[in-house]
Each structure stands twice: as C-alpha cells, then as structure tokens.
Short mmCIF file of C-alpha atoms in Angstrom, two decimals:
data_model
loop_
_atom_site.label_atom_id
_atom_site.label_comp_id
_atom_site.label_asym_id
_atom_site.label_seq_id
_atom_site.Cartn_x
_atom_site.Cartn_y
_atom_site.Cartn_z
CA MET S 1 57.07 14.38 36.25
CA GLN S 2 53.35 14.86 36.84
CA GLU S 3 52.12 16.26 40.16
CA LYS S 4 49.40 14.30 41.91
CA VAL S 5 45.76 15.34 41.77
CA SER S 6 43.30 14.24 44.46
CA ILE S 7 39.76 13.89 43.11
CA ILE S 8 36.95 13.83 45.68
CA ILE S 9 33.56 12.26 44.91
CA PRO S 10 30.83 12.12 47.57
CA VAL S 11 28.70 9.04 46.89
CA TYR S 12 25.09 8.67 47.98
CA ASN S 13 22.76 6.28 46.14
CA ALA S 14 24.69 6.80 42.91
CA ALA S 15 24.58 3.22 41.60
CA ASN S 16 22.95 4.29 38.33
CA TYR S 17 25.77 6.69 37.49
CA ILE S 18 28.95 5.97 39.42
CA GLU S 19 30.53 3.49 37.01
CA GLN S 20 30.31 5.98 34.14
CA THR S 21 31.70 8.74 36.34
CA ILE S 22 34.67 6.63 37.51
CA SER S 23 35.33 5.59 33.91
CA SER S 24 35.61 9.24 32.91
CA VAL S 25 38.40 9.62 35.49
CA LEU S 26 40.16 6.47 34.31
CA ALA S 27 40.06 7.89 30.77
CA GLN S 28 42.06 11.00 31.73
CA ASP S 29 45.22 11.55 29.69
CA TYR S 30 46.76 12.95 32.89
CA GLU S 31 47.54 9.82 34.89
CA CYS S 32 48.93 10.98 38.24
CA TRP S 33 45.79 11.10 40.37
CA GLU S 34 44.03 9.47 43.26
CA LEU S 35 40.26 9.09 43.35
CA LEU S 36 38.66 9.32 46.78
CA LEU S 37 35.10 7.99 46.70
CA VAL S 38 33.48 8.91 50.00
CA GLU S 39 30.50 6.61 50.52
CA ASN S 40 27.90 8.44 52.52
CA GLY S 41 25.29 5.95 53.73
CA SER S 42 23.91 4.70 50.41
CA THR S 43 21.03 2.23 50.52
CA ASP S 44 21.57 1.00 46.94
CA ASN S 45 24.50 -1.02 45.57
CA SER S 46 26.87 1.90 45.02
CA ILE S 47 29.62 0.18 47.03
CA GLU S 48 29.41 -2.98 44.93
CA LYS S 49 29.63 -0.93 41.73
CA ILE S 50 32.72 0.89 43.01
CA LYS S 51 34.44 -2.32 44.11
CA LYS S 52 34.33 -3.62 40.54
CA PHE S 53 37.16 -1.23 39.64
CA ASP S 54 40.62 -2.66 40.19
CA ASP S 55 43.00 0.29 40.17
CA PRO S 56 45.33 1.21 43.07
CA ARG S 57 44.60 4.90 42.50
CA ILE S 58 40.95 4.40 43.50
CA ARG S 59 40.19 4.62 47.22
CA LEU S 60 36.83 3.85 48.80
CA ILE S 61 36.10 5.58 52.11
CA ILE S 62 32.93 4.45 53.90
CA LEU S 63 31.31 6.81 56.38
CA ASP S 64 28.82 5.81 59.06
CA GLY S 65 25.39 6.94 57.94
CA ASN S 66 24.58 9.93 55.73
CA ALA S 67 26.60 12.87 57.02
CA GLY S 68 25.80 15.11 54.04
CA ALA S 69 27.80 16.19 50.99
CA ALA S 70 29.88 18.81 52.84
CA ASN S 71 31.12 16.32 55.44
CA ALA S 72 31.81 13.73 52.75
CA ARG S 73 33.87 16.18 50.73
CA ASN S 74 35.67 17.35 53.86
CA GLU S 75 36.62 13.79 54.75
CA GLY S 76 38.00 13.41 51.24
CA MET S 77 39.94 16.65 51.70
CA ARG S 78 41.36 15.41 54.99
CA LEU S 79 42.65 12.22 53.36
CA ALA S 80 43.84 13.82 50.11
CA THR S 81 47.56 13.54 49.38
CA GLY S 82 47.69 15.40 46.07
CA ILE S 83 49.16 18.82 45.35
CA TYR S 84 46.03 19.64 43.37
CA VAL S 85 42.58 18.89 44.79
CA GLY S 86 39.39 18.82 42.76
CA TYR S 87 35.78 17.75 43.00
CA LEU S 88 33.57 15.59 40.83
CA ASP S 89 29.93 14.86 41.59
CA ALA S 90 28.91 11.21 41.40
CA ASP S 91 26.71 11.68 38.33
CA ASP S 92 28.86 14.08 36.28
CA LEU S 93 31.51 13.28 33.66
CA TRP S 94 34.89 14.73 32.74
CA GLN S 95 36.24 15.04 29.23
CA SER S 96 39.40 12.94 28.86
CA ASN S 97 41.67 16.02 28.71
CA LYS S 98 40.08 17.87 31.62
CA LEU S 99 42.94 17.50 34.10
CA SER S 100 45.79 17.98 31.63
CA LYS S 101 44.29 21.15 30.17
CA GLN S 102 43.32 22.61 33.51
CA ILE S 103 46.68 21.99 35.19
CA SER S 104 48.56 23.48 32.22
CA PHE S 105 46.26 26.51 32.38
CA MET S 106 46.84 26.91 36.11
CA LYS S 107 50.60 26.80 35.69
CA GLU S 108 50.52 29.32 32.86
CA ASN S 109 48.44 31.76 34.94
CA GLY S 110 49.87 31.06 38.39
CA ALA S 111 46.35 30.16 39.49
CA ALA S 112 45.55 28.75 42.92
CA PHE S 113 41.83 28.36 42.16
CA CYS S 114 40.53 27.35 38.74
CA PHE S 115 37.19 26.43 37.20
CA THR S 116 36.16 25.54 33.65
CA GLY S 117 33.24 25.71 31.28
CA TYR S 118 30.77 22.85 31.15
CA GLU S 119 27.81 21.48 29.22
CA PHE S 120 24.39 20.50 30.48
CA GLY S 121 23.68 16.84 29.80
CA ASP S 122 20.46 14.86 29.87
CA GLU S 123 19.69 12.01 32.29
CA ASN S 124 22.06 9.80 30.24
CA ALA S 125 24.86 12.41 30.39
CA VAL S 126 24.52 13.10 26.68
CA GLY S 127 25.38 16.72 26.00
CA THR S 128 22.42 18.93 25.13
CA GLY S 129 24.48 21.56 23.34
CA LYS S 130 23.85 24.09 26.12
CA VAL S 131 27.38 25.10 27.10
CA VAL S 132 28.13 27.45 29.99
CA TYR S 133 30.99 29.79 29.17
CA VAL S 134 33.03 31.26 31.99
CA PRO S 135 34.84 34.58 32.56
CA GLU S 136 38.63 34.87 32.61
CA THR S 137 38.65 35.70 36.31
CA LEU S 138 36.28 36.11 39.22
CA ARG S 139 36.98 38.05 42.39
CA TYR S 140 34.82 38.06 45.48
CA ARG S 141 32.37 40.83 44.61
CA GLN S 142 31.93 39.54 41.07
CA ALA S 143 31.35 35.99 42.27
CA LEU S 144 28.61 36.99 44.70
CA SER S 145 26.14 37.52 41.85
CA ASN S 146 27.83 35.25 39.30
CA THR S 147 27.75 31.67 40.55
CA THR S 148 29.20 30.31 37.30
CA ILE S 149 31.66 28.20 39.28
CA PHE S 150 30.39 24.63 39.04
CA THR S 151 31.70 22.14 41.60
CA SER S 152 32.72 19.40 39.16
CA THR S 153 34.98 21.84 37.31
CA VAL S 154 36.99 23.19 40.28
CA LEU S 155 40.66 22.55 40.99
CA PHE S 156 42.78 24.03 43.78
CA ASP S 157 46.56 24.18 44.15
CA THR S 158 47.25 23.44 47.83
CA ARG S 159 50.71 25.00 47.62
CA LYS S 160 48.99 28.36 47.21
CA ILE S 161 45.82 27.80 49.27
CA SER S 162 46.39 25.48 52.21
CA LYS S 163 44.10 22.52 52.74
CA ASP S 164 42.85 23.87 56.05
CA ARG S 165 41.19 26.73 54.14
CA LEU S 166 39.39 24.35 51.79
CA TYR S 167 37.01 22.60 54.14
CA MET S 168 33.39 23.30 53.23
CA PRO S 169 31.09 24.84 55.86
CA ASN S 170 28.18 22.64 56.87
CA VAL S 171 25.49 24.81 55.28
CA LYS S 172 23.23 24.46 52.26
CA SER S 173 25.08 25.31 49.01
CA GLU S 174 28.29 24.49 50.85
CA ASP S 175 30.28 24.61 47.62
CA SER S 176 29.31 28.21 46.82
CA ALA S 177 29.96 29.12 50.46
CA LEU S 178 33.50 27.78 50.07
CA TRP S 179 34.12 29.70 46.84
CA PHE S 180 32.91 32.91 48.52
CA ARG S 181 35.20 32.39 51.52
CA VAL S 182 38.27 31.59 49.44
CA LEU S 183 37.68 34.66 47.25
CA ARG S 184 36.87 36.88 50.24
CA GLU S 185 40.31 36.02 51.60
CA GLY S 186 41.89 37.73 48.57
CA ASN S 187 42.25 34.91 46.06
CA THR S 188 41.18 35.08 42.43
CA ALA S 189 39.36 32.30 40.59
CA TYR S 190 40.65 31.76 37.05
CA GLY S 191 38.21 30.53 34.41
CA LEU S 192 39.32 28.17 31.65
CA ASP S 193 36.66 28.84 29.04
CA GLU S 194 36.49 25.37 27.55
CA ASN S 195 33.76 22.75 27.85
CA LEU S 196 35.50 20.02 29.87
CA VAL S 197 32.63 18.65 32.02
CA ILE S 198 29.17 17.19 31.46
CA TYR S 199 26.69 18.27 34.13
CA ARG S 200 24.03 15.56 34.19
CA ARG S 201 20.50 16.83 34.82
CA PRO S 202 17.15 14.99 34.87
CA GLY S 203 14.69 15.59 32.08
CA LYS S 204 12.59 17.97 34.21
CA SER S 205 13.61 20.35 36.95
CA LEU S 206 11.00 20.68 39.69
CA SER S 207 9.82 24.15 40.63
CA SER S 208 10.42 23.27 44.28
CA ASN S 209 14.11 22.71 43.49
CA LYS S 210 14.32 26.18 41.94
CA ILE S 211 12.67 27.73 44.97
CA GLU S 212 15.07 25.86 47.24
CA ALA S 213 18.04 27.17 45.21
CA MET S 214 16.74 30.71 45.64
CA LYS S 215 16.44 30.22 49.40
CA ARG S 216 19.95 28.83 49.60
CA ILE S 217 21.63 31.69 47.76
CA TRP S 218 19.65 34.25 49.80
CA ASN S 219 20.73 32.59 53.05
CA LEU S 220 24.34 32.60 51.89
CA TYR S 221 24.17 36.36 51.36
CA ARG S 222 22.45 37.12 54.65
CA LYS S 223 23.71 34.47 57.10
CA GLN S 224 27.03 33.27 55.71
CA GLU S 225 28.39 36.46 54.15
CA LYS S 226 26.42 38.74 56.52
CA LEU S 227 25.50 41.24 53.82
CA ASN S 228 22.84 43.88 54.40
CA VAL S 229 19.37 43.46 52.95
CA PHE S 230 19.70 46.08 50.20
CA TYR S 231 23.00 44.76 48.88
CA SER S 232 21.63 41.21 49.11
CA VAL S 233 18.61 42.15 46.99
CA TYR S 234 20.89 43.79 44.41
CA LEU S 235 23.09 40.69 44.22
CA PHE S 236 20.11 38.35 44.19
CA VAL S 237 18.65 40.01 41.10
CA GLY S 238 21.97 39.62 39.28
CA TRP S 239 22.27 36.01 40.42
CA ALA S 240 18.74 35.16 39.25
CA PHE S 241 19.29 36.74 35.83
CA ARG S 242 22.52 34.82 35.24
CA ALA S 243 21.10 31.56 36.60
CA VAL S 244 18.14 31.71 34.19
CA LYS S 245 20.39 32.70 31.29
CA ARG S 246 22.63 29.67 31.85
CA ARG S 247 19.72 27.27 31.71
CA VAL S 248 17.60 28.68 28.89
#
C-alpha cells in the first residue's frame, strides 16, 4: 500500500504555467498523493485554470491577498495530511517517475530529507541539457556553501522530522533558510543524483536578480545563521563559485 504524499504549490499569477505543472503531477506513476495549490492573491486567471482539473486529490486553498511564498507554503504544510511532504513551484515540472523513485530511495537510505538532480529548462520548460548533479549527502556545514538543494526536488518524511519543524521562516530565500535549520538540527539531506525535475527559467536572467540572490544568501549567513563576517565571506566565495558553475 502506498503512503500518501502531500505536494505544496504556492500560486501567484501562474496562469501561463500552472496547467502544465499540475499535469506533471497527474502523470506520476505513484498515485497516492494530494496536491495543495495555495492561491496567493493572483490577479490573472490562475484560479480558473486550476478549477478545470477534476480530481479529488487536487485541493485549492485561496488566501486573502498576497502573503508571500513562505506563508503560502506554510499554509499548505498546515493542511497537509501526507506522510511525505514535498514542494513544487508553479512553473516547474516533474518527471513522471519522480515520486516513485524518490520514495524508494528514501526508504532504502532511511532518509528523512531528500533532494534530487534537476535540469534547467527554457521558458517553455523544454530541457536545455544543463543538468545539475547532486552529492550523495549534505550536512549543515557542507550545505552552507553548497545550495544545490532546489525546492521543487525536496521531499520530507514527517515520521522522522515533525511538521512543526518544517515551517519556513518569513525571510528572503525562505527555502534555503529552512534547509539550513533542518540540517543544523542534526539531520542529513540525501541526494538522489537523477534528473527528475525541470526548472523553468526565462530566456534571460537579469543582473539585478543575480545581485538580489547574492544579498539574500549573505543575509542568511549573517542574520539567520548568525555567522561571523570572516566565515560568511569564506562560505560566500564557495557559494558563488558553485552557483556560477551550475548555470554555465
């Protein structure tokens, strides 16, 4: 008997992508899941696109206004009823065997926290051939300068890490902040080195977005993790090198 997976998708003005993303969940060969789409104040027709799907496993949760991605994911976490909980961004896609492979891998390794490899896709979610490979394991100190863990690949086993430890802090780069906290508490993240997710990216990345990403990771080191300046600089250099390497 399959154990239920709760899949959380924050939705904000995702009308151009959300049908394709939901379809990638419906195509899973692992069938025991619930999909929690947390609508976060969209001004497009995302809700109408979601309501086209007639499947009892799909749940639409509508929030008042735009509370941000962290709050949307946390509301999904609060309502999740699955043993496993995972995330999928509203514009990304899963390969059809993503859940089945990842859950088998977690059981084989006794993993509470798992992430997988992924491929960069273009604006149409067509794979570019640039695949990000992941390490077998990541512990806290390794993860600080190696942010290989991509949100749409993550799965947690709530029997091993309780749901109350999986709420994201309301900070920028809230997903990385959660990974750091979970690992700091003594857990290990296990990497399944297979390409099971398409990470959709626009044709051009703006320089301002790159600068913003640098600010966010620096603030995580200094304000969230409370690391000293020298250690933060050391980690930041490693983070920047790996971040560039993944994208080139």
